[in-house]
Structure formats: structure tokens, C-alpha cells
């Protein structure tokens, strides 16, 4: 059965005007990327997009499971749709993504959120036509049980949010099983896309004028494992950098255990690659790292940082940190604080440990109170604020190349290749162009600049 065609016909029958879809994304860049595929599929069925819940004929919640507070927020949001659904009986409410890859969550939705019509996990956008069709024609809910869908679907429709910034998934899933993390359970085993498919997507984006492209994977440094072709992440980066054009390549996320000198050399030799390395350390204490099953030590981490700083003078580092891992003592937390002072990250994404059902860390005794953990987190935030402040001061007077990303009247927001944000005034239209800027000062966490020269 051609479900796409059938859904198009149903929508024409059911709606007097063009039906509208609203895809709400929670969580990481991978989820944003998945949402673009979901929007692409809905668009191909005849929906157009809206941001207004009141006007939506289908609402899709693309969910995140990484921490408990993400799940609580999502349930709060889903709860609010009930009243709107009463006003528009043709409205479909769908929930997908990482959160509904857990059976206990699917059970909770069935029990406490009976107005949810469709549940469909991750990597399943191409199932949407069938689910929508059955939902309307059989007048029955379509709740799929969590199922690991390992097949990589190429050439599915995509509706991108921007015409300058884009992301490309280079791999899916994760094999690392860090003891605190739910991702390997909800996103399945690691599998890489073929380099040729990635290169084609990348080339097409560059040719269409995209200038800021992010390569996505849970651990991009182990890209290539399991492919017939012998290729690693460094090879992939080199291959992409041969594509003609002016663009900047970012990549997230990296894992220190797999971050090779070869990758650093490729970054050094290719100015198109971002000068910011996001390298999650999680903790600055070797015992805690071992308990986290991270498979590297602080010393190994510092080796990468030092080698990168030798090879790439303008490199900056950002990181992820978890405070209050089960069993972590205040002294061990202080090791993390000291490591941050030593590395001088430009940015830290810090989280209080959140217990995830089914992970190894969920079994570990956890005696430190949430209040104490919050105090540690606040200390860390203060330490980092000073480091960022000093970094921004160091930038003043220097010249950089930047991509102009946003415009509000004559005030432009640009991003440097080390990921710093810069604001500048300009009478000309420079949106979405690369420009050279001189840093003149700072406001809060961003810099102010003046234009040196514009290129078209
Ligand atoms: N609790 C707190 N933070 C977590 N992260 C992953 N799992 C958890 C958890 N259970 C953080 C890690 C990871 C980032 C994406 O989210 O720091 O790098
Ligand atoms: Fe989670 Fe670790 Fe995999 Fe990252 S590498 S997704 S933290 S298990």
C-alpha cells in the first residue's frame, strides 16, 4: 500500500485548508537533525509547518531521555496539549525520540496521557505515513513498542530549518556504555554511514550555499568502525575539506579515548575545520572516571589538550562535566575544579548527575545530597565565569574571521571559528557571509567588534 499517497488524500478530505504540523524538539543536536527528517516527511505528505500549537493539526514531540528533568519538562508540555485537542478533534498528537525507547515511559503515556495518538521511537520518520494513515482510517492509537531500528535510511526527505547552518549525521548509536548514560540503551549500537553518502550530502549543502556544517555522532572519533571501507574520522574530515567553497565544519561529540593525534593534524592542516574542540571530560578524577567507565585518565586527556595546543595555536576547548556522580567525594569534585583551571576551557556544559533507570550507575550508592551537589555545581560555574571573562579580555584588539549568523536591525551576531560570539553594527547587508572583524570590547559573555573587510 502506498501510505504516503493515501495520507495525502485523507488530509485533503479532512481539512478545508492546508493542514499544519508542529514538531517540537527537546535535547541535543542529533534530535534537531531527526526533527528535520520528521518535518521533511510531514511536508512530503502535504503538511506545512507552524510554531503555533493552537493552529497545529499534528503535533510531534521529539523527546530526550538524557536527564530526569528533560523527561519531566516534556511530560509537562504534553499535558498542556489535552485542552487544545478537544478544540480540534482531527488533531494528532505524536511522541517520538529517545524517551519513548523506554518501555516504562511508553506504559506511562498509555496510562496517563490517553490523548497521545502515536508513539514511534527513534530512526522511524519513514514509518509516519503508515502510522498517520492507520490513526485516521482505523481510528485507533498507534503506539509502537521500543524497537531498535538499526537500518540506515539514505535519501529520506529533509526540511532544514536554516539555509546557512546544517547538520549531517555521520553515525548513529553508541557502544560506550558510560555507566551514567542512557544513550546506548535508547539509540542502539553504533553504526556509521558510508563516506560516499556523507560526502554527497556535504557537497550538496556547500553547493546550495550552506556555510556552517556540523557532523553529528555520539562519538565521532570512532567513525568508520564496522564499515567495509577502511576509513576513520580523520580520513572523513580530510575528504570533506577537499570540497571547494568557504565553510566551517564543526563536529560533536568527541570522546577522549578515541581522539587521535591524526585528527588533530587534520584540523591543523585544514582551516575550514572549527578551532574549537568540544571534548567532554566528565570528571577530573581518575577514580571517578573509572567508575564512569570512560576508559581514559586525566593524564591521557591532558596529552590530547597539550598536543592540540602545540599544533593549533588558536585552538580552544569546551567540555561536559557531571558533578555528584554516585560515590564522588568533595575532594574528588575539587580535582574537577582544578582540572578546569588547568585546561582553561572556554565553555563548560555542566550537569548534576541524574539517575537513569537501567544504567550501571543507577545501582551505585549515592549519599551526597542534591543540595550539596548544587553547591559544587555553583562553585564550578563561578570558576568558569572568571576563566571565560579572562578569555574574552584576551581577544580584545585581535582580528578574526567570522560567519555572520543573525541580524536585528543593524546589529549583527557573528561566530568566530573558535565558537566565540561577536556583535557588530553594520549598515550593509552582511548576513550569512564570512567577514573579517577586529574585537573592540565585550558585553556579558559576548564580544563587540568592528568590520575590517567584507567579501562576497
Ligand atoms: N546525568 C547527568 N548528566 C548526564 N550526561 C549524560 N548522562 C547524564 C546523566 N545521567 C551528560 C554528559 C554528556 C552530556 C551530553 O550529558 O555530560 O556528555
Ligand atoms: Fe553516553 Fe558515553 Fe555514549 Fe556519550 S559516549 S552517548 S556519554 S555512553
Short mmCIF file of C-alpha atoms and ligand atoms in Angstrom, two decimals:
data_model
loop_
_atom_site.label_atom_id
_atom_site.label_comp_id
_atom_site.label_asym_id
_atom_site.label_seq_id
_atom_site.Cartn_x
_atom_site.Cartn_y
_atom_site.Cartn_z
CA UNK A 1 0.00 0.00 0.00
CA UNK A 2 1.23 3.50 -0.82
CA UNK A 3 0.70 5.11 2.58
CA UNK A 4 2.07 8.48 1.52
CA UNK A 5 -0.47 8.81 -1.27
CA UNK A 6 -3.29 7.62 1.00
CA UNK A 7 -2.39 10.12 3.74
CA UNK A 8 -2.31 12.96 1.20
CA UNK A 9 -5.84 12.00 0.12
CA UNK A 10 -7.11 11.75 3.70
CA UNK A 11 -5.70 15.17 4.53
CA UNK A 12 -7.41 16.72 1.50
CA UNK A 13 -10.72 15.17 2.59
CA UNK A 14 -10.42 16.04 6.27
CA UNK A 15 -9.11 19.59 6.16
CA UNK A 16 -10.59 22.54 4.33
CA UNK A 17 -7.29 24.43 4.48
CA UNK A 18 -3.71 23.16 4.27
CA UNK A 19 -3.03 21.07 7.42
CA UNK A 20 -0.33 22.40 9.71
CA UNK A 21 2.36 20.49 11.60
CA UNK A 22 4.37 21.48 14.64
CA UNK A 23 7.48 19.45 15.53
CA UNK A 24 8.85 20.32 18.97
CA UNK A 25 12.40 19.24 19.69
CA UNK A 26 13.89 18.56 23.11
CA UNK A 27 17.52 17.66 23.75
CA UNK A 28 20.59 17.52 21.59
CA UNK A 29 21.71 18.38 18.06
CA UNK A 30 21.01 14.80 16.97
CA UNK A 31 17.37 15.31 17.92
CA UNK A 32 17.29 18.60 15.98
CA UNK A 33 18.59 16.67 12.99
CA UNK A 34 15.98 13.93 13.44
CA UNK A 35 13.27 16.59 13.64
CA UNK A 36 14.34 17.96 10.25
CA UNK A 37 13.70 14.48 8.82
CA UNK A 38 10.31 14.28 10.54
CA UNK A 39 9.40 17.72 9.13
CA UNK A 40 10.62 16.59 5.70
CA UNK A 41 8.36 13.56 5.86
CA UNK A 42 5.35 15.61 7.04
CA UNK A 43 5.99 18.18 4.31
CA UNK A 44 6.02 15.43 1.69
CA UNK A 45 2.60 14.32 2.99
CA UNK A 46 1.14 17.77 2.41
CA UNK A 47 1.56 19.41 5.82
CA UNK A 48 3.11 22.86 6.17
CA UNK A 49 4.94 23.91 9.32
CA UNK A 50 3.73 26.18 12.12
CA UNK A 51 5.11 27.22 15.50
CA UNK A 52 1.64 27.81 16.93
CA UNK A 53 0.20 24.91 18.89
CA UNK A 54 -3.35 26.31 18.54
CA UNK A 55 -3.15 26.07 14.77
CA UNK A 56 -1.49 22.63 14.60
CA UNK A 57 -3.22 19.62 13.06
CA UNK A 58 -0.38 17.34 14.06
CA UNK A 59 1.99 17.97 16.98
CA UNK A 60 5.11 15.81 17.25
CA UNK A 61 7.13 15.84 20.46
CA UNK A 62 10.66 14.67 19.66
CA UNK A 63 11.90 13.80 23.13
CA UNK A 64 15.11 13.45 25.14
CA UNK A 65 15.98 10.97 27.91
CA UNK A 66 19.41 12.14 28.97
CA UNK A 67 18.37 13.52 32.38
CA UNK A 68 15.28 13.23 34.52
CA UNK A 69 14.48 16.95 34.32
CA UNK A 70 14.30 16.69 30.50
CA UNK A 71 11.64 14.00 30.86
CA UNK A 72 9.67 15.96 33.47
CA UNK A 73 9.65 19.05 31.25
CA UNK A 74 8.42 17.02 28.28
CA UNK A 75 5.59 15.43 30.23
CA UNK A 76 4.58 18.92 31.39
CA UNK A 77 4.45 20.06 27.76
CA UNK A 78 2.50 17.05 26.54
CA UNK A 79 -0.03 17.53 29.36
CA UNK A 80 -0.85 21.02 28.06
CA UNK A 81 -1.97 19.78 24.65
CA UNK A 82 -5.02 17.93 26.02
CA UNK A 83 -7.26 21.02 26.06
CA UNK A 84 -6.25 22.03 22.52
CA UNK A 85 -7.03 18.58 21.24
CA UNK A 86 -10.59 18.92 22.47
CA UNK A 87 -10.99 22.01 20.27
CA UNK A 88 -9.58 20.28 17.17
CA UNK A 89 -10.74 16.63 17.16
CA UNK A 90 -8.79 15.92 13.95
CA UNK A 91 -5.54 16.85 15.69
CA UNK A 92 -2.94 14.08 16.01
CA UNK A 93 -0.55 14.09 18.98
CA UNK A 94 2.62 12.07 18.41
CA UNK A 95 5.56 11.40 20.73
CA UNK A 96 8.86 10.07 19.40
CA UNK A 97 12.58 10.12 20.22
CA UNK A 98 14.80 8.77 22.99
CA UNK A 99 12.33 8.99 25.86
CA UNK A 100 9.85 6.57 24.27
CA UNK A 101 12.58 4.00 23.65
CA UNK A 102 11.99 3.04 27.30
CA UNK A 103 9.10 0.66 27.94
CA UNK A 104 8.21 2.22 31.32
CA UNK A 105 7.72 5.59 29.60
CA UNK A 106 5.52 4.08 26.87
CA UNK A 107 3.44 2.46 29.63
CA UNK A 108 3.15 5.79 31.44
CA UNK A 109 1.98 7.54 28.26
CA UNK A 110 -0.65 4.83 27.64
CA UNK A 111 -1.90 5.12 31.19
CA UNK A 112 -1.70 8.82 31.99
CA UNK A 113 -1.74 10.54 28.57
CA UNK A 114 -4.54 8.74 26.69
CA UNK A 115 -4.90 11.61 24.20
CA UNK A 116 -1.50 10.69 22.65
CA UNK A 117 -2.29 9.02 19.29
CA UNK A 118 1.11 7.93 18.02
CA UNK A 119 4.35 6.78 19.68
CA UNK A 120 7.25 5.85 17.42
CA UNK A 121 10.76 5.86 18.99
CA UNK A 122 13.93 6.91 17.13
CA UNK A 123 15.01 6.49 13.48
CA UNK A 124 11.41 5.91 12.44
CA UNK A 125 10.36 9.02 10.47
CA UNK A 126 9.67 6.85 7.42
CA UNK A 127 7.01 4.97 9.42
CA UNK A 128 4.98 8.16 9.91
CA UNK A 129 2.82 7.83 6.76
CA UNK A 130 1.62 4.37 7.82
CA UNK A 131 1.04 5.48 11.43
CA UNK A 132 -0.93 8.59 10.40
CA UNK A 133 -2.92 6.57 7.87
CA UNK A 134 -3.89 3.91 10.40
CA UNK A 135 -4.62 6.50 13.06
CA UNK A 136 -7.18 8.21 10.81
CA UNK A 137 -8.58 5.22 8.92
CA UNK A 138 -8.76 2.73 11.81
CA UNK A 139 -9.48 5.43 14.41
CA UNK A 140 -7.02 3.60 16.61
CA UNK A 141 -3.94 4.69 18.53
CA UNK A 142 -0.62 3.61 17.04
CA UNK A 143 1.74 3.02 19.96
CA UNK A 144 4.90 1.22 18.82
CA UNK A 145 6.87 -0.70 21.43
CA UNK A 146 10.52 0.41 21.73
CA UNK A 147 12.40 -1.30 18.94
CA UNK A 148 15.99 -0.86 17.88
CA UNK A 149 15.86 0.21 14.22
CA UNK A 150 19.42 -0.23 13.02
CA UNK A 151 18.92 0.23 9.30
CA UNK A 152 20.36 3.47 7.96
CA UNK A 153 17.87 5.10 5.60
CA UNK A 154 19.51 7.26 2.95
CA UNK A 155 17.76 9.98 0.90
CA UNK A 156 14.78 10.44 3.18
CA UNK A 157 13.12 13.86 2.80
CA UNK A 158 14.58 16.63 4.98
CA UNK A 159 13.18 20.07 5.73
CA UNK A 160 16.07 22.14 7.05
CA UNK A 161 15.49 24.98 9.50
CA UNK A 162 18.16 27.27 8.06
CA UNK A 163 19.75 27.85 4.65
CA UNK A 164 23.19 28.58 6.11
CA UNK A 165 23.64 26.21 9.04
CA UNK A 166 23.08 22.48 8.73
CA UNK A 167 23.97 19.25 10.45
CA UNK A 168 24.82 15.87 8.98
CA UNK A 169 24.57 12.63 10.95
CA UNK A 170 27.70 10.64 10.18
CA UNK A 171 26.85 7.78 12.54
CA UNK A 172 24.11 6.61 14.87
CA UNK A 173 24.05 4.97 18.28
CA UNK A 174 26.76 4.44 20.87
CA UNK A 175 28.75 1.42 22.09
CA UNK A 176 30.50 3.03 25.03
CA UNK A 177 28.12 2.38 27.89
CA UNK A 178 29.42 5.13 30.16
CA UNK A 179 27.91 3.95 33.42
CA UNK A 180 25.64 7.01 33.94
CA UNK A 181 24.33 7.24 30.38
CA UNK A 182 21.03 6.09 28.88
CA UNK A 183 22.01 6.80 25.25
CA UNK A 184 23.33 3.32 24.30
CA UNK A 185 20.04 1.85 25.54
CA UNK A 186 17.80 4.23 23.61
CA UNK A 187 19.83 4.86 20.46
CA UNK A 188 21.19 1.36 19.98
CA UNK A 189 24.54 0.10 18.73
CA UNK A 190 26.99 2.30 16.90
CA UNK A 191 26.81 2.26 13.11
CA UNK A 192 28.46 4.59 10.59
CA UNK A 193 27.13 5.94 7.33
CA UNK A 194 29.20 5.28 4.22
CA UNK A 195 31.72 8.06 3.48
CA UNK A 196 30.36 8.43 -0.06
CA UNK A 197 26.84 9.18 1.24
CA UNK A 198 28.19 11.73 3.72
CA UNK A 199 30.37 13.36 1.05
CA UNK A 200 27.38 13.64 -1.31
CA UNK A 201 25.22 15.27 1.36
CA UNK A 202 28.05 17.61 2.37
CA UNK A 203 28.84 18.63 -1.23
CA UNK A 204 25.20 19.29 -1.94
CA UNK A 205 24.92 21.52 1.13
CA UNK A 206 28.06 23.51 0.24
CA UNK A 207 26.84 23.91 -3.35
CA UNK A 208 23.49 25.18 -2.05
CA UNK A 209 25.32 27.86 -0.05
CA UNK A 210 25.46 26.29 3.44
CA UNK A 211 28.43 27.73 5.32
CA UNK A 212 28.28 26.18 8.77
CA UNK A 213 28.04 22.39 8.80
CA UNK A 214 28.12 20.19 11.90
CA UNK A 215 28.96 16.49 11.71
CA UNK A 216 26.98 14.56 14.28
CA UNK A 217 27.55 11.35 16.19
CA UNK A 218 27.60 10.24 19.84
CA UNK A 219 31.32 9.57 19.46
CA UNK A 220 32.51 10.89 16.08
CA UNK A 221 36.07 9.78 16.82
CA UNK A 222 35.16 6.15 16.39
CA UNK A 223 33.57 6.84 12.99
CA UNK A 224 34.15 4.06 10.46
CA UNK A 225 34.05 1.06 12.80
CA UNK A 226 32.24 -1.79 11.07
CA UNK A 227 32.33 -0.28 7.56
CA UNK A 228 33.74 -2.37 4.71
CA UNK A 229 35.92 0.52 3.62
CA UNK A 230 38.88 1.26 5.90
CA UNK A 231 38.19 4.83 6.92
CA UNK A 232 38.36 6.79 10.19
CA UNK A 233 37.15 10.19 11.34
CA UNK A 234 40.40 11.92 10.33
CA UNK A 235 40.08 10.46 6.81
CA UNK A 236 36.47 11.62 6.61
CA UNK A 237 37.39 15.18 7.66
CA UNK A 238 40.21 15.30 5.07
CA UNK A 239 37.85 14.04 2.39
CA UNK A 240 35.21 16.68 3.19
CA UNK A 241 37.76 19.51 3.31
CA UNK A 242 38.61 18.86 -0.35
CA UNK A 243 35.17 20.18 -1.31
CA UNK A 244 35.60 23.66 -2.80
CA UNK A 245 33.93 26.59 -1.07
CA UNK A 246 34.12 28.70 2.09
CA UNK A 247 32.54 26.99 5.05
CA UNK A 248 33.29 25.92 8.59
CA UNK A 249 32.98 22.32 9.78
CA UNK A 250 32.06 21.56 13.41
CA UNK A 251 31.68 18.08 14.87
CA UNK A 252 30.03 16.79 18.05
CA UNK A 253 30.55 14.87 20.18
CA UNK A 254 34.09 13.62 20.73
CA UNK A 255 35.33 11.01 23.16
CA UNK A 256 38.83 11.43 24.67
CA UNK A 257 39.51 7.69 24.50
CA UNK A 258 39.31 7.80 20.68
CA UNK A 259 40.55 11.33 19.92
CA UNK A 260 43.67 10.70 17.83
CA UNK A 261 46.70 12.82 17.01
CA UNK A 262 45.80 12.13 13.38
CA UNK A 263 42.55 14.10 13.82
CA UNK A 264 44.46 16.99 15.41
CA UNK A 265 46.88 17.02 12.46
CA UNK A 266 43.96 17.14 10.01
CA UNK A 267 42.42 20.06 11.93
CA UNK A 268 45.77 21.84 11.89
CA UNK A 269 46.10 21.42 8.12
CA UNK A 270 42.55 22.47 7.24
CA UNK A 271 41.47 25.95 8.31
CA UNK A 272 37.87 25.11 7.36
CA UNK A 273 37.60 22.97 10.50
CA UNK A 274 36.42 24.73 13.65
CA UNK A 275 39.18 25.79 16.05
CA UNK A 276 37.03 24.77 18.99
CA UNK A 277 37.38 21.19 20.20
CA UNK A 278 34.44 20.06 22.31
CA UNK A 279 35.90 17.22 24.35
CA UNK A 280 33.74 16.01 27.25
CA UNK A 281 35.90 15.16 30.26
CA UNK A 282 33.00 14.47 32.72
CA UNK A 283 35.31 14.40 35.77
CA UNK A 284 38.84 15.45 36.68
CA UNK A 285 39.40 12.49 38.98
CA UNK A 286 40.73 9.14 37.75
CA UNK A 287 38.78 7.00 40.22
CA UNK A 288 35.52 8.66 39.21
CA UNK A 289 36.40 8.35 35.51
CA UNK A 290 36.96 4.64 36.04
CA UNK A 291 33.60 4.26 37.77
CA UNK A 292 32.04 6.17 34.90
CA UNK A 293 33.57 3.62 32.50
CA UNK A 294 35.16 6.40 30.48
CA UNK A 295 38.32 4.40 29.62
CA UNK A 296 40.82 7.30 29.80
CA UNK A 297 42.70 9.08 32.54
CA UNK A 298 43.19 12.76 33.28
CA UNK A 299 46.79 12.34 32.06
CA UNK A 300 45.65 10.96 28.69
CA UNK A 301 43.17 13.85 28.40
CA UNK A 302 45.91 16.40 29.07
CA UNK A 303 48.10 14.76 26.44
CA UNK A 304 45.43 15.49 23.82
CA UNK A 305 44.98 19.07 25.05
CA UNK A 306 48.73 19.73 25.04
CA UNK A 307 49.33 18.19 21.63
CA UNK A 308 46.43 20.17 20.13
CA UNK A 309 47.72 23.41 21.67
CA UNK A 310 51.20 22.75 20.22
CA UNK A 311 49.83 22.03 16.76
CA UNK A 312 46.95 24.52 16.55
CA UNK A 313 47.87 27.77 18.30
CA UNK A 314 44.34 29.24 18.13
CA UNK A 315 42.58 26.10 19.38
CA UNK A 316 40.07 26.37 22.24
CA UNK A 317 38.47 23.63 24.31
CA UNK A 318 34.98 23.21 25.69
CA UNK A 319 33.70 20.30 27.74
CA UNK A 320 30.86 18.50 29.53
CA UNK A 321 31.07 17.83 33.26
CA UNK A 322 28.90 15.79 35.60
CA UNK A 323 29.03 16.74 39.28
CA UNK A 324 27.80 14.47 42.02
CA UNK A 325 28.34 11.10 40.31
CA UNK A 326 27.40 8.32 42.83
CA UNK A 327 30.19 7.95 45.37
CA UNK A 328 32.02 11.13 44.32
CA UNK A 329 33.53 12.95 47.31
CA UNK A 330 34.04 16.69 47.69
CA UNK A 331 37.83 16.16 47.29
CA UNK A 332 37.21 14.31 44.03
CA UNK A 333 34.95 17.12 42.87
CA UNK A 334 37.81 19.55 43.67
CA UNK A 335 40.01 17.61 41.24
CA UNK A 336 37.47 18.50 38.54
CA UNK A 337 37.54 22.16 39.56
CA UNK A 338 41.35 22.17 39.45
CA UNK A 339 41.39 20.47 36.08
CA UNK A 340 39.12 23.21 34.73
CA UNK A 341 41.53 25.83 36.00
CA UNK A 342 44.39 23.97 34.37
CA UNK A 343 42.80 23.41 30.95
CA UNK A 344 41.02 26.78 30.89
CA UNK A 345 38.01 25.69 28.85
CA UNK A 346 36.20 28.46 27.04
CA UNK A 347 32.87 26.88 27.90
CA UNK A 348 31.62 24.15 30.23
CA UNK A 349 28.27 22.38 29.94
CA UNK A 350 27.81 21.15 33.50
CA UNK A 351 25.15 18.88 34.86
CA UNK A 352 24.22 17.42 38.19
CA UNK A 353 24.23 13.63 37.93
CA UNK A 354 20.77 12.28 37.15
CA UNK A 355 19.91 8.65 37.86
CA UNK A 356 18.78 6.81 34.72
CA UNK A 357 16.88 3.59 35.14
CA UNK A 358 18.68 0.58 33.66
CA UNK A 359 22.19 2.10 33.70
CA UNK A 360 25.04 0.69 35.78
CA UNK A 361 25.42 3.85 37.88
CA UNK A 362 21.76 3.62 38.93
CA UNK A 363 22.81 0.64 41.12
CA UNK A 364 25.64 2.55 42.84
CA UNK A 365 25.16 4.01 46.35
CA UNK A 366 24.62 7.77 46.14
CA UNK A 367 24.80 9.50 49.53
CA UNK A 368 25.62 13.13 48.73
CA UNK A 369 22.50 15.32 48.92
CA UNK A 370 21.14 17.25 45.97
CA UNK A 371 21.75 20.47 47.90
CA UNK A 372 25.47 19.69 48.28
CA UNK A 373 25.72 18.75 44.61
CA UNK A 374 24.12 22.08 43.70
CA UNK A 375 26.72 23.88 45.80
CA UNK A 376 29.52 22.08 43.93
CA UNK A 377 27.89 23.00 40.64
CA UNK A 378 27.63 26.66 41.64
CA UNK A 379 31.30 26.71 42.63
CA UNK A 380 32.23 25.30 39.25
CA UNK A 381 30.08 27.84 37.42
CA UNK A 382 31.86 30.67 39.29
CA UNK A 383 35.32 29.28 38.47
CA UNK A 384 34.36 29.04 34.82
CA UNK A 385 32.89 32.56 34.71
CA UNK A 386 36.27 34.01 35.64
CA UNK A 387 38.07 31.90 33.03
CA UNK A 388 35.62 32.94 30.29
CA UNK A 389 35.94 36.57 31.40
CA UNK A 390 39.74 36.42 31.04
CA UNK A 391 39.47 34.71 27.63
CA UNK A 392 37.18 37.41 26.30
CA UNK A 393 39.52 40.12 27.58
CA UNK A 394 42.42 38.45 25.76
CA UNK A 395 40.51 38.67 22.48
CA UNK A 396 40.19 42.47 22.56
CA UNK A 397 42.25 44.11 19.80
CA UNK A 398 42.73 40.85 17.86
CA UNK A 399 41.45 40.11 14.35
CA UNK A 400 39.36 37.07 13.38
CA UNK A 401 37.37 35.62 10.54
CA UNK A 402 33.70 35.22 11.44
CA UNK A 403 30.43 33.98 9.98
CA UNK A 404 27.55 36.47 10.28
CA UNK A 405 24.63 34.43 11.64
CA UNK A 406 21.85 36.78 12.76
CA UNK A 407 20.58 40.27 12.18
CA UNK A 408 18.45 42.53 14.39
CA UNK A 409 18.04 45.84 12.64
CA UNK A 410 21.68 46.88 12.02
CA UNK A 411 23.13 44.74 14.82
CA UNK A 412 24.70 41.53 13.57
CA UNK A 413 25.68 38.44 15.56
CA UNK A 414 28.71 36.57 14.23
CA UNK A 415 30.53 33.42 15.29
CA UNK A 416 34.32 33.08 15.24
CA UNK A 417 35.97 29.82 14.25
CA UNK A 418 36.71 29.17 17.92
CA UNK A 419 32.96 29.46 18.62
CA UNK A 420 33.02 32.85 20.39
CA UNK A 421 30.05 35.09 19.68
CA UNK A 422 30.67 38.63 18.44
CA UNK A 423 28.21 41.51 17.95
CA UNK A 424 28.81 44.28 15.44
CA UNK A 425 26.95 47.18 13.84
CA UNK A 426 26.99 47.49 10.07
CA UNK A 427 24.90 49.48 7.57
CA UNK A 428 25.46 46.98 4.74
CA UNK A 429 23.73 43.64 4.44
CA UNK A 430 26.37 41.14 5.53
CA UNK A 431 24.05 38.39 6.80
CA UNK A 432 25.30 34.83 6.15
CA UNK A 433 28.70 35.98 4.88
CA UNK A 434 32.19 35.41 6.19
CA UNK A 435 33.78 38.69 7.31
CA UNK A 436 36.98 39.83 8.98
CA UNK A 437 36.46 41.56 12.30
CA UNK A 438 38.54 43.33 14.95
CA UNK A 439 37.41 42.84 18.55
CA UNK A 440 36.69 46.15 20.26
CA UNK A 441 35.27 45.14 23.66
CA UNK A 442 32.90 42.83 25.47
CA UNK A 443 29.37 42.75 26.84
CA UNK A 444 28.44 39.87 29.17
CA UNK A 445 29.50 36.62 27.52
CA UNK A 446 29.84 38.02 24.00
CA UNK A 447 32.31 40.31 22.30
CA UNK A 448 31.79 43.50 20.32
CA UNK A 449 33.68 44.05 17.08
CA UNK A 450 34.14 46.25 14.04
CA UNK A 451 34.24 45.13 10.46
CA UNK A 452 37.59 45.14 8.71
CA UNK A 453 36.64 43.95 5.24
CA UNK A 454 33.62 42.23 3.64
CA UNK A 455 33.90 39.55 0.99
CA UNK A 456 31.15 38.37 -1.28
N1 LIG B 1 23.27 12.73 34.41
C1 LIG B 1 23.82 13.93 34.18
N2 LIG B 1 24.41 14.26 33.02
C2 LIG B 1 24.47 13.32 32.06
N3 LIG B 1 25.00 13.34 30.82
C3 LIG B 1 24.77 12.14 30.24
N4 LIG B 1 24.10 11.34 31.08
C4 LIG B 1 23.91 12.04 32.22
C5 LIG B 1 23.30 11.76 33.47
N5 LIG B 1 22.76 10.57 33.72
C6 LIG B 1 25.73 14.49 30.27
C7 LIG B 1 27.16 14.14 29.93
C8 LIG B 1 27.16 14.11 28.43
C9 LIG B 1 26.12 15.16 28.13
C10 LIG B 1 25.55 15.09 26.75
O1 LIG B 1 25.10 14.91 29.08
O2 LIG B 1 28.00 15.16 30.41
O3 LIG B 1 28.40 14.42 27.86
FE1 LIG B 2 26.58 8.44 26.62
FE2 LIG B 2 29.18 7.85 26.90
FE3 LIG B 2 27.89 7.21 24.61
FE4 LIG B 2 28.40 9.79 25.19
S1 LIG B 2 29.95 8.19 24.82
S2 LIG B 2 26.46 8.93 24.42
S3 LIG B 2 28.19 9.82 27.42
S4 LIG B 2 27.51 6.36 26.64
#
